[in-house]
Short mmCIF file of C-alpha atoms in Angstrom, two decimals:
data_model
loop_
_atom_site.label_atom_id
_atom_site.label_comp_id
_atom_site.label_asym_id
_atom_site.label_seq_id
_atom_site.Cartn_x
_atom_site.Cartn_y
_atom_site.Cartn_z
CA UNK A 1 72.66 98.56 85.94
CA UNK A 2 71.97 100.63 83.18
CA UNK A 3 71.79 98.96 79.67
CA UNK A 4 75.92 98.66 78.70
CA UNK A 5 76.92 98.30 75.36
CA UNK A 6 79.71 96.19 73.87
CA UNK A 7 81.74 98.20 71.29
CA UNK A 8 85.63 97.82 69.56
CA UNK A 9 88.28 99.76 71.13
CA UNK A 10 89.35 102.67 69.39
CA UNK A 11 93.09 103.04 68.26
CA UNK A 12 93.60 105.79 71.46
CA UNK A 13 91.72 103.46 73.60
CA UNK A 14 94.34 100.69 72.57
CA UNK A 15 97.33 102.59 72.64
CA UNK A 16 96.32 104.19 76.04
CA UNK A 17 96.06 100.41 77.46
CA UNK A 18 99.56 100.06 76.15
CA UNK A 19 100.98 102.24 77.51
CA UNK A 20 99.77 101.53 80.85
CA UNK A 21 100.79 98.12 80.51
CA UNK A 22 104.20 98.51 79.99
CA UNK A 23 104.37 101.03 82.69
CA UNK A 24 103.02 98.48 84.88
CA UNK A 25 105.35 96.06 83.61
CA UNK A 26 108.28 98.15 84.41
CA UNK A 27 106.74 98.56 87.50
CA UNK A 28 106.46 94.50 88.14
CA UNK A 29 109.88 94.15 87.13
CA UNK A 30 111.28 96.89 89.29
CA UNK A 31 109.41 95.00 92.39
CA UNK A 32 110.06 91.71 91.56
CA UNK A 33 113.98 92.74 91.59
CA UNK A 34 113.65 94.28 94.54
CA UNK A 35 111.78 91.63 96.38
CA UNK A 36 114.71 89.00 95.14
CA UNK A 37 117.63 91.69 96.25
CA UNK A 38 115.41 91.60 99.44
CA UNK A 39 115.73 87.57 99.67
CA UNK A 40 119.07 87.31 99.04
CA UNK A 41 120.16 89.67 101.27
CA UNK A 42 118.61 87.25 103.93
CA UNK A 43 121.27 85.37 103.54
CA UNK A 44 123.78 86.87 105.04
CA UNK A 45 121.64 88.02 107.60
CA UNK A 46 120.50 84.16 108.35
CA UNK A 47 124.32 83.10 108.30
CA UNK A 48 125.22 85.77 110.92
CA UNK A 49 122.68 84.25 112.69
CA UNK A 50 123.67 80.67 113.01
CA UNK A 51 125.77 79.40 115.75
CA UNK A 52 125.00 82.69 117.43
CA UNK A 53 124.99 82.32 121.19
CA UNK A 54 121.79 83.51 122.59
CA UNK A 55 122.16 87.50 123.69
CA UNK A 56 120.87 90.88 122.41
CA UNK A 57 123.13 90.54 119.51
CA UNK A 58 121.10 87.08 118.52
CA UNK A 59 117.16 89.39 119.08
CA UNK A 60 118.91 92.12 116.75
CA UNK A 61 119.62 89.85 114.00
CA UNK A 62 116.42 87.62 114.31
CA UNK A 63 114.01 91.02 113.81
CA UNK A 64 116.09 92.36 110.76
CA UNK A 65 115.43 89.06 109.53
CA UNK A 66 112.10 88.75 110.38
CA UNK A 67 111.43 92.50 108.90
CA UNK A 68 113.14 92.06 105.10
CA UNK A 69 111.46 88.42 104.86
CA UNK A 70 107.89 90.48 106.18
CA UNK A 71 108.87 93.71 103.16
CA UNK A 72 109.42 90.79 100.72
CA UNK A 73 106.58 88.76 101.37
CA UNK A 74 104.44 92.23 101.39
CA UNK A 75 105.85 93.50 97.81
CA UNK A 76 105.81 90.66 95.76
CA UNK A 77 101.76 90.06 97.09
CA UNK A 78 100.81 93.55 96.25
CA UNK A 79 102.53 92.70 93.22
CA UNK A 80 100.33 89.42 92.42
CA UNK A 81 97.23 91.54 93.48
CA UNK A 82 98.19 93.99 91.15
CA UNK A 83 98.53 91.44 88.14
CA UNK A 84 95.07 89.53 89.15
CA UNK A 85 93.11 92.44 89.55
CA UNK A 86 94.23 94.97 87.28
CA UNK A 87 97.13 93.75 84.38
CA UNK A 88 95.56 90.49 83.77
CA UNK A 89 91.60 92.16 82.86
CA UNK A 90 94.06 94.69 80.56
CA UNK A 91 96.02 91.85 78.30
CA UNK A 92 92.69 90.39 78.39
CA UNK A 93 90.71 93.43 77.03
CA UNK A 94 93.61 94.07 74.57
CA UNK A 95 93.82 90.91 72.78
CA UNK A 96 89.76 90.62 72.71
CA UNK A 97 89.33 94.40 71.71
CA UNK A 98 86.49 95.30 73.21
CA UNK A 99 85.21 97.93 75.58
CA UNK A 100 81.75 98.42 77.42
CA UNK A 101 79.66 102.02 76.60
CA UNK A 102 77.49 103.07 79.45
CA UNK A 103 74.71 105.74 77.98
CA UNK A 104 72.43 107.50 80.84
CA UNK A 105 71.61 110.47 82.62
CA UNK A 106 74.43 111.78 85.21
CA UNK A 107 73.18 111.61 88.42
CA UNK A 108 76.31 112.06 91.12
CA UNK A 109 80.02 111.74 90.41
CA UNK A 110 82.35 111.33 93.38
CA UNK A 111 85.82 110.67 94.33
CA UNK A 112 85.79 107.34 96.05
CA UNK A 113 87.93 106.57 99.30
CA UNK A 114 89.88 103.99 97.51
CA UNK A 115 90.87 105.98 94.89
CA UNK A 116 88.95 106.16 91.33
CA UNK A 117 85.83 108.10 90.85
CA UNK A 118 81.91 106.80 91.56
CA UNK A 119 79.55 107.57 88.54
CA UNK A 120 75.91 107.50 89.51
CA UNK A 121 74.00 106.70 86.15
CA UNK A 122 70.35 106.31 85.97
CA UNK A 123 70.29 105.40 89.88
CA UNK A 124 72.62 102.89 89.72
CA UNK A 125 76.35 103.54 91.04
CA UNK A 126 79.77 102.32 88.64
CA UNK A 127 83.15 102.47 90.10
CA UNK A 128 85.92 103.58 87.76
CA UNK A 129 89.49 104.12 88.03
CA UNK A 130 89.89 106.77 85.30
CA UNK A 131 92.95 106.31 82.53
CA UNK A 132 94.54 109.03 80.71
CA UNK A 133 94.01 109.73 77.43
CA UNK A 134 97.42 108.48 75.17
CA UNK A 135 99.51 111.73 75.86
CA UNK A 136 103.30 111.80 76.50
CA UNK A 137 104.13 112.84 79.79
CA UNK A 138 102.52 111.73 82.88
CA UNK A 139 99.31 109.15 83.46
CA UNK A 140 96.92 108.87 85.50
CA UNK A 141 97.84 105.38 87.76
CA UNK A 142 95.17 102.95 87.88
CA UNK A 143 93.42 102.79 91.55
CA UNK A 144 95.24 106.41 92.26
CA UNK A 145 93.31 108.48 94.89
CA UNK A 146 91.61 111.72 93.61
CA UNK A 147 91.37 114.61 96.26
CA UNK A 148 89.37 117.20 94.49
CA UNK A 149 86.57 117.05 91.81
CA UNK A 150 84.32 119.34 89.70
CA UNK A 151 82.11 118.35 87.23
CA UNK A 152 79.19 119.01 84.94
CA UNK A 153 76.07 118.15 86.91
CA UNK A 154 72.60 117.19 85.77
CA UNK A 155 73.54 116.07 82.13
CA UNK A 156 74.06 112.97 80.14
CA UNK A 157 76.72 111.05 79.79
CA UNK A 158 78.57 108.07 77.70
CA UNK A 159 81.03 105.75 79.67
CA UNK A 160 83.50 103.73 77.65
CA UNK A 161 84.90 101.62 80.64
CA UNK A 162 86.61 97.90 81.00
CA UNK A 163 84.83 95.58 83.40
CA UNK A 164 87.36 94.25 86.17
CA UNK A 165 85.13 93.13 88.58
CA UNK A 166 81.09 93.72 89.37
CA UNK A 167 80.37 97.20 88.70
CA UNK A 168 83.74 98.19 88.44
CA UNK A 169 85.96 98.95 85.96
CA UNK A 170 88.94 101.33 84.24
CA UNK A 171 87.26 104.28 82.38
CA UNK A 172 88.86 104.89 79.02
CA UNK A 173 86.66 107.74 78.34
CA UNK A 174 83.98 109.46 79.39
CA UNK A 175 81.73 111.53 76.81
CA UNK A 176 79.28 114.64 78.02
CA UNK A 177 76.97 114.59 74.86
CA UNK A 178 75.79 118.08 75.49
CA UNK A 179 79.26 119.37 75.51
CA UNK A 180 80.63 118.34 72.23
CA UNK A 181 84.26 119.07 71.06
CA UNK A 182 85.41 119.02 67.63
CA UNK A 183 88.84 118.53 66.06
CA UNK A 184 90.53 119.90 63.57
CA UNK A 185 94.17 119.01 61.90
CA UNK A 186 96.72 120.04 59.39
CA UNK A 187 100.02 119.13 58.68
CA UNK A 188 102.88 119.92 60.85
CA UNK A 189 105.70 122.23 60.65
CA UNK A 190 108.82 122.82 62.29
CA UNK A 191 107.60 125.58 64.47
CA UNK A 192 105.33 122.86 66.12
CA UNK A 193 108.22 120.22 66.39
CA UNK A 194 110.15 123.25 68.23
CA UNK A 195 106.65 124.22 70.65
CA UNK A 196 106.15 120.94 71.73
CA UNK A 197 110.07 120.18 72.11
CA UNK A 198 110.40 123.40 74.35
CA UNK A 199 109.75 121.59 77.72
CA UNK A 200 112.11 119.00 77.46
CA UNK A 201 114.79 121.70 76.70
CA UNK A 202 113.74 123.38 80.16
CA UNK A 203 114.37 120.04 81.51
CA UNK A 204 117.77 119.98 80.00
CA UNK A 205 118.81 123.24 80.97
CA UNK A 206 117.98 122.81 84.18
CA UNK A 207 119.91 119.70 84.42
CA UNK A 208 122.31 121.88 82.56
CA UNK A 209 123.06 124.38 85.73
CA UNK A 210 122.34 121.77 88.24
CA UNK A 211 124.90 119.05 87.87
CA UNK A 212 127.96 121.16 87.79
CA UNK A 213 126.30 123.70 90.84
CA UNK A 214 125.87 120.35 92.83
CA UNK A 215 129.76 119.20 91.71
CA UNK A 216 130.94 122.44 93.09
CA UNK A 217 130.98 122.07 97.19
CA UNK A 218 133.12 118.39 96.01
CA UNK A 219 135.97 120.55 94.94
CA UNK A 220 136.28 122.65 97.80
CA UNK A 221 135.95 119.21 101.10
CA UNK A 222 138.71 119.50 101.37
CA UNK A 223 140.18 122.83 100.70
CA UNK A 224 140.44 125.21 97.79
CA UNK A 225 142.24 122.99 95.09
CA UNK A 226 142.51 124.64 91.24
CA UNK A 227 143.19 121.40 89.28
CA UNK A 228 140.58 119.47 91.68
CA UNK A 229 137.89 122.35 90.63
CA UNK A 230 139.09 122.55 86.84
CA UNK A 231 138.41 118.28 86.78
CA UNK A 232 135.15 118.62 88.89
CA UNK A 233 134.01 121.00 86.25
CA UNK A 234 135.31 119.26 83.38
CA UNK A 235 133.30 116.06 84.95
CA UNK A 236 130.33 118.00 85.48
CA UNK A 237 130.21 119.52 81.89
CA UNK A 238 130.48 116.55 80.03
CA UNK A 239 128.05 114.56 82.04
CA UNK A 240 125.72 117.75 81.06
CA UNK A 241 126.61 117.36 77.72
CA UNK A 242 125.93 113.71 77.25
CA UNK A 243 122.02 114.04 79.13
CA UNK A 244 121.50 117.10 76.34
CA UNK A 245 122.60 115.39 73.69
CA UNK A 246 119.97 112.23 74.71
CA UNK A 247 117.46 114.40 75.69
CA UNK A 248 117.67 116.05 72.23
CA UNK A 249 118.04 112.85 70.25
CA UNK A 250 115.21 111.58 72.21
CA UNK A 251 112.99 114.87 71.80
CA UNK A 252 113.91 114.78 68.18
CA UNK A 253 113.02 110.93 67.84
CA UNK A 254 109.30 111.23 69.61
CA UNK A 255 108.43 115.03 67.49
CA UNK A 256 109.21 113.34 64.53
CA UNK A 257 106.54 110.93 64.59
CA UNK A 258 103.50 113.67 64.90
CA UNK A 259 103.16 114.50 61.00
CA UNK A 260 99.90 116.26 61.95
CA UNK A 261 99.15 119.04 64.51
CA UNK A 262 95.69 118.06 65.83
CA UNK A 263 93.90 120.76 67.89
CA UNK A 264 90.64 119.92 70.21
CA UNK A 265 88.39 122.38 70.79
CA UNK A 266 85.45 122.15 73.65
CA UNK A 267 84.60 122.54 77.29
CA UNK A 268 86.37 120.94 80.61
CA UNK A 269 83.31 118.55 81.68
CA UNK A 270 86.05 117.21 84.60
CA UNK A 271 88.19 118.55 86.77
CA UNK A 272 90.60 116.23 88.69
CA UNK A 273 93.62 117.14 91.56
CA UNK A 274 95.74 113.86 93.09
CA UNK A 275 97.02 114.81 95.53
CA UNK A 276 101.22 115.16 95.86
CA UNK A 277 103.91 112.18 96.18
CA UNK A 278 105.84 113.67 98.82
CA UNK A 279 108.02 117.22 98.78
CA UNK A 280 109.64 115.78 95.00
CA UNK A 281 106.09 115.04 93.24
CA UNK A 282 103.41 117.95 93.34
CA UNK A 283 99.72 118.01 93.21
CA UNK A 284 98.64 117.53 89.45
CA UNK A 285 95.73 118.83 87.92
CA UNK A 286 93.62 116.86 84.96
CA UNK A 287 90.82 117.88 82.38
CA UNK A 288 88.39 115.86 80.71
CA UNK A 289 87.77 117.75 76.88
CA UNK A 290 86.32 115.56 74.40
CA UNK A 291 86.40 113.08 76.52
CA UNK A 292 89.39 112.31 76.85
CA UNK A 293 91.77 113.29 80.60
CA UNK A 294 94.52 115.33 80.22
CA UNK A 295 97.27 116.49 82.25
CA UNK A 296 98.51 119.47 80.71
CA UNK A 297 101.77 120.43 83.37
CA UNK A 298 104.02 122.88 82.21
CA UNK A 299 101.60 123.60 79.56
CA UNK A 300 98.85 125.22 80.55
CA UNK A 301 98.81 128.76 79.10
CA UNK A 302 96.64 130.24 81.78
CA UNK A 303 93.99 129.07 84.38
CA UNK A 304 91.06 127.05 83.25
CA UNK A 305 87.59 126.47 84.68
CA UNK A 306 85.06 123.56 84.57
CA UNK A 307 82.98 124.66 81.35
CA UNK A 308 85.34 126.76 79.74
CA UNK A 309 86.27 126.18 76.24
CA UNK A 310 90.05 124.96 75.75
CA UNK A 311 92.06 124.28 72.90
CA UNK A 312 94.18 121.56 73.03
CA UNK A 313 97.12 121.27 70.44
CA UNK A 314 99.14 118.24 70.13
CA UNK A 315 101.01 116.21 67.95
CA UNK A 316 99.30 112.98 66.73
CA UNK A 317 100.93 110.44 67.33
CA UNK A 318 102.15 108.14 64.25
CA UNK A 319 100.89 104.30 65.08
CA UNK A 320 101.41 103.10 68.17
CA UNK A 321 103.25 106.39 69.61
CA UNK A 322 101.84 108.62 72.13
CA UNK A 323 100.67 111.96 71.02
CA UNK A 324 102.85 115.02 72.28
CA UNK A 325 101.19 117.33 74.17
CA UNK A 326 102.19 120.88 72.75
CA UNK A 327 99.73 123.50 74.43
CA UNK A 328 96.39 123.88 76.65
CA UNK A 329 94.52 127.23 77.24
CA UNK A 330 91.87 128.89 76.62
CA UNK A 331 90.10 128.67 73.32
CA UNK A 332 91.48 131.17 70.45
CA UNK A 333 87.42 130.88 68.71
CA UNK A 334 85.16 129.31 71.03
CA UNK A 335 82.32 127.60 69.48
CA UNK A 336 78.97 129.72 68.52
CA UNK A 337 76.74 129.84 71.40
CA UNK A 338 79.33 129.50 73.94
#
């Protein structure tokens, strides 16, 4: 393999890891309930099945039992897979703080089957599942499948990546020395706090006109009824109220931490589709500036291209907070020589 280096995490590095642990935590919880909701509804199920006389009633009951115990069995050992191969090397790279730094000459880069990307360095071949850089808003899941790649061909490259197993690992970042970005930062003002605040608001206005639109067909089931619409109304207003008022408070609560506005300037050296979660979860789109992967959502200013200079403002985060994303388009001053 070619020659990798041991180096400290960097404070993004660590509070990227964090935050994909306690996703995956929540995650691990989640399953674990539902594998034990999935046991104990056996119960019943086993009950109804004693002292059955033998029939079609008896063959019904044995396969639902037979096909929760199977779901259980099959969630909580995707679950211990999960921890062995993948939580367990990330408590483990956390508490020894230390990363391996790949330098070489970029051969191939590929989306592999499995999910995770296949870098080709000096001739030899690393598989990495790629991590997001420590932005709020949605990561990039470990082992998630990539559908569609670009990237900068025939250059060289730095990999800072976490060994999980032989020649494979989770990429923290992934450096194109001959596209360099730089960073700038100043202090940050309100107008910022209200920029990178203005999503969540769409979020809450949209919630906003949804909740009491969905309330409305209750109040007419079962015929027109005034007081029954007034109360569905009433119910649907203050349930509004109460989500904008957290989703403010909350807004407020994560702006407040970014005392800086940060802006990174430089070329895409990655681009990166997964594919969508079903009719509810679309196709996203990430960028690799700086290093770093980004999925910039809702926003994206305008259309960018592998290559093409972006800025990308954000809050910085204060400690162990993620930074908040507030914009991503095309660079205002591209560097000289661009």
């Amino acid at each position: 393999m070619p020659a990798a280096q041991s180096a400290p995490l960097s404070p993004d590095n660590l509070r990227a890891l964090r935050h994909v642990l306690s996703s995956g935590r929540l995650e691990a919880r989640f399953g674990i309930g539902g594998a034990i909701a999935l046991l104990a509804g056996c119960a019943p199920l086993g009950l109804a099945l004693h002292g059955r006389p033998a029939g079609s009633d008896r063959i019904v009951l044995a396969a639902m039992l037979a096909t929760v115990l199977l779901f259980a069995c099959l969630l909580l050992r995707k679950l211990l897979r999960q921890r062995t191969r993948l939580w367990r090397p990330l408590a483990e790279a956390l508490a020894d703080g230390a990363k391996q730094v790949t330098h070489g000459h970029l051969h191939t880069l590929e989306a592999a089957g499995e999910g995770g990307l296949r870098y080709t360095v000096d001739g030899e071949v690393l598989h990495l599942w790629p991590l997001a850089g420590p932005f709020d808003g949605p990561g990039l899941a470990p082992m998630q499948r990539i559908d569609r790649l670009q990237h900068l061909a025939g250059t060289e490259v730095a990999l800072h990546w976490l060994p999980i197993a032989p020649q494979q690992g989770l990429l923290l970042e992934a450096h194109y020395p001959e596209a360099p970005a730089r960073r700038r930062s100043r202090p940050s003002e309100d107008g910022d706090h209200r920029r990178a605040a203005w999503h969540a608001r769409e979020l809450i206005l949209v919630l906003a006109l949804a909740l009491p639109a969905g309330t409305l067909p209750l109040a007419f089931a079962d015929g027109f009824d005034a007081g029954g619409l007034g109360l569905t109304l009433a119910i649907g207003l203050l349930t509004c109220g109460a989500i904008a008022v957290l989703g403010w408070l909350q807004v407020r609560r994560r702006a407040g931490r970014g005392l800086r506005l940060a802006t990174l300037t430089g070329p895409v050296t990655e681009c990166l589709r997964t594919p969508p979660g079903g009719k509810h979860r679309p196709a996203r789109h990430w960028y690799r500036v700086g290093g770093v992967l980004i999925c910039p959502g809702g926003r994206r200013t305008a259309p960018v291209n592998l290559g093409q200079h972006v800025d990308v403002e954000f809050l910085a985060g204060d400690g162990e907070a993620d930074d908040v994303l507030v914009a991503f388009g095309p660079a205002v001053e591209p560097p000289a020589g661009a």
